[in-house]
C-alpha positions as a printed NumPy array, in Angstrom:
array([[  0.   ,   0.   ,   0.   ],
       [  1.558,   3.54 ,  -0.934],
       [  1.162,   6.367,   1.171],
       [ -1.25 ,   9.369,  -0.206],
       [ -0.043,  12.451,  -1.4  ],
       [  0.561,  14.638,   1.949],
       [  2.054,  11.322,   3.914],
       [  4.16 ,  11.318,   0.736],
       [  4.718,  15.29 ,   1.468],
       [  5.586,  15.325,   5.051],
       [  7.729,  11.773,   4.676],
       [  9.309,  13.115,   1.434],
       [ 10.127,  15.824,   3.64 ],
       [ 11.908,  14.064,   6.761],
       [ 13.535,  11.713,   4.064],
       [ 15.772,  14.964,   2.969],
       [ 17.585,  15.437,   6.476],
       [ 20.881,  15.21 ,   6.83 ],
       [ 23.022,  13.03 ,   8.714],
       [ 23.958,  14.228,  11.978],
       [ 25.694,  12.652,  15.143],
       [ 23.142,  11.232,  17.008],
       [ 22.215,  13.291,  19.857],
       [ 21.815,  11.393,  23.568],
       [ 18.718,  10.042,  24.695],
       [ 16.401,  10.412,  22.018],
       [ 13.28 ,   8.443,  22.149],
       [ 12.69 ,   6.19 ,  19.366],
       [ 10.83 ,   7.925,  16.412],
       [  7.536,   5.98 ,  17.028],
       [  7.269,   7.599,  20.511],
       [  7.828,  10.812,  19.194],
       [  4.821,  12.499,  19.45 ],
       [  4.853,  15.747,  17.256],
       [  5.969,  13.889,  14.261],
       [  3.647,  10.887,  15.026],
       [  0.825,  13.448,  15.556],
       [  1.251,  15.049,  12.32 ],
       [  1.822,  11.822,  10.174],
       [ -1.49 ,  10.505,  11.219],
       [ -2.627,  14.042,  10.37 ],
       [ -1.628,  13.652,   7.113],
       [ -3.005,  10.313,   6.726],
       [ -6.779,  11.298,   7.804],
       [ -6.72 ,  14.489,   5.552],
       [ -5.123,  12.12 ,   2.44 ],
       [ -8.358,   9.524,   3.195],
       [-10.845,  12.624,   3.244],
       [ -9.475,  14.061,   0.56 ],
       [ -9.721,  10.56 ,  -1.54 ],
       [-13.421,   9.748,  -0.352],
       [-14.672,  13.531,   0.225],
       [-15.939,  14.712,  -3.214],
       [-16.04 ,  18.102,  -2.091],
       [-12.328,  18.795,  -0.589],
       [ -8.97 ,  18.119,  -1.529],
       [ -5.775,  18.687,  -0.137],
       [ -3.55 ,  22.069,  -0.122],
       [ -0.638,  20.265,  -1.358],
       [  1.675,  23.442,  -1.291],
       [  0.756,  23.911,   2.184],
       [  1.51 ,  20.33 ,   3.034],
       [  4.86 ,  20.881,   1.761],
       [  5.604,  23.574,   3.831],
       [  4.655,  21.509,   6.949],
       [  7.277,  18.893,   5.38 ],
       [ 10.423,  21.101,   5.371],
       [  8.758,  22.526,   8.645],
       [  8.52 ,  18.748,  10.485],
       [ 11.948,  18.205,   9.024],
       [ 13.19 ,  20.986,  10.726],
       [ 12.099,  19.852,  13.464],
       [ 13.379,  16.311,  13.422],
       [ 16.665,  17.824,  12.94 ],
       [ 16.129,  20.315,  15.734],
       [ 15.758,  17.263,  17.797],
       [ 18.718,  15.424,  16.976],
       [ 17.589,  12.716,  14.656],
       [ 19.936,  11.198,  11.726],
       [ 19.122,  10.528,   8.104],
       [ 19.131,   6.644,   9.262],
       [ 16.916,   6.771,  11.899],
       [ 14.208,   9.099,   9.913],
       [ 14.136,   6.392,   6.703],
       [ 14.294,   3.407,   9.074],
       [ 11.109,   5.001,  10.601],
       [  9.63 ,   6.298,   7.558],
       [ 10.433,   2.522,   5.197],
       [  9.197,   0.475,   8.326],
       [  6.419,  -1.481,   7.301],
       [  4.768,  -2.152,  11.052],
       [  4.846,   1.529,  11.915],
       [  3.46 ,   2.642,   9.218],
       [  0.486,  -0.007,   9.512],
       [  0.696,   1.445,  13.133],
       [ -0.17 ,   4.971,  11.924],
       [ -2.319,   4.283,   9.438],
       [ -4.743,   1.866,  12.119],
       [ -4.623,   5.31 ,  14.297],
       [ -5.718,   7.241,  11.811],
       [ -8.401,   4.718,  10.78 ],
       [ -9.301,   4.131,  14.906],
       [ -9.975,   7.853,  15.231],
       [-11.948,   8.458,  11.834],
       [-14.037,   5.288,  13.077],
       [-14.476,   7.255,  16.482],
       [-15.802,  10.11 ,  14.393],
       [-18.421,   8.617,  12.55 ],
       [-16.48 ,   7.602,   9.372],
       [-17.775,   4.948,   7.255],
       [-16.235,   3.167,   4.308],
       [-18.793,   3.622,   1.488],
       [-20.374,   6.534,   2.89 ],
       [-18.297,   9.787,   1.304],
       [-20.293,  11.725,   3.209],
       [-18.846,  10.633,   6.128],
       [-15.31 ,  11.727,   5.503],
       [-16.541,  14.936,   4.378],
       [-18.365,  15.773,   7.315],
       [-15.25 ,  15.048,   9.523],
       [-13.464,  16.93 ,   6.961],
       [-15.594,  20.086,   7.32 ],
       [-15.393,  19.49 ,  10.362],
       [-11.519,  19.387,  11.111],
       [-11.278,  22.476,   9.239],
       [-13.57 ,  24.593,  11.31 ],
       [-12.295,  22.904,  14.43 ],
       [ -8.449,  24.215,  13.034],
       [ -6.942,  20.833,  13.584],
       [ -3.434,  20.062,  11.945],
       [ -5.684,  17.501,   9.96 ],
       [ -8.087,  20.253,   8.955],
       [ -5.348,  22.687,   7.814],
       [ -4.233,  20.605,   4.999],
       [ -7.698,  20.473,   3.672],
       [ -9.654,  23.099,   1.435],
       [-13.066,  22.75 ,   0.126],
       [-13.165,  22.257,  -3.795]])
């Protein structure tokens, strides 16, 4: 399964870091919870963007928050190895992507029913949620 466009955006974005001596006591990547937080972001806006007829993504905007969540990963410390090890491991990205599913599935989300995932959609953007930024109605 490939990752939608804005995964693919933010990942494409902490893929670019450069290698840096590995700072002490880091906690693994999949307890990191900024950049877990806004990876399973990305994945619910990609899924309401696919299903919702009426909104798509704001790719250039996701892009942004790339370069701006690699900035942060360096910021923290981690290397080039440790980002694509994260980002090319199979289990956490299954991980994210059954959080993301577990909390459209909390908020009413149905497969088969688009409106569904455009109602969450609408209402992620009115609620200003990192999920509803990188959204925009058609």
């Amino acid at each position: 399964m490939t990752s939608g466009k804005i995964v693919a955006a933010l990942t494409a974005g902490l893929m670019t870091l450069g290698t840096l001596a590995p700072a002490a006591a880091l906690e693994p990547l999949s307890q990191e919870r900024y950049i877990n937080d806004r990876l399973i972001a990305a994945r619910i806006a990609d899924r309401i963007r696919r299903e919702c007829p009426t909104l798509d993504a704001r790719m250039l905007y996701a892009y942004s928050q790339a370069r701006a969540l690699e900035r942060y990963a360096l910021d923290k410390g981690y290397t080039r190895q440790q980002v694509n090890a994260f980002l090319d491991d199979k289990a956490e990205r299954k991980r994210i992507y059954a959080v993301a599913d577990d909390y459209m599935a909390r908020n009413g989300v149905k497969k088969g029913d688009p409106e569904s995932y455009c109602r969450l959609g609408r209402q992620e953007i009115a609620n200003r949620t990192v999920t509803g930024s990188l959204l925009v109605a058609k």
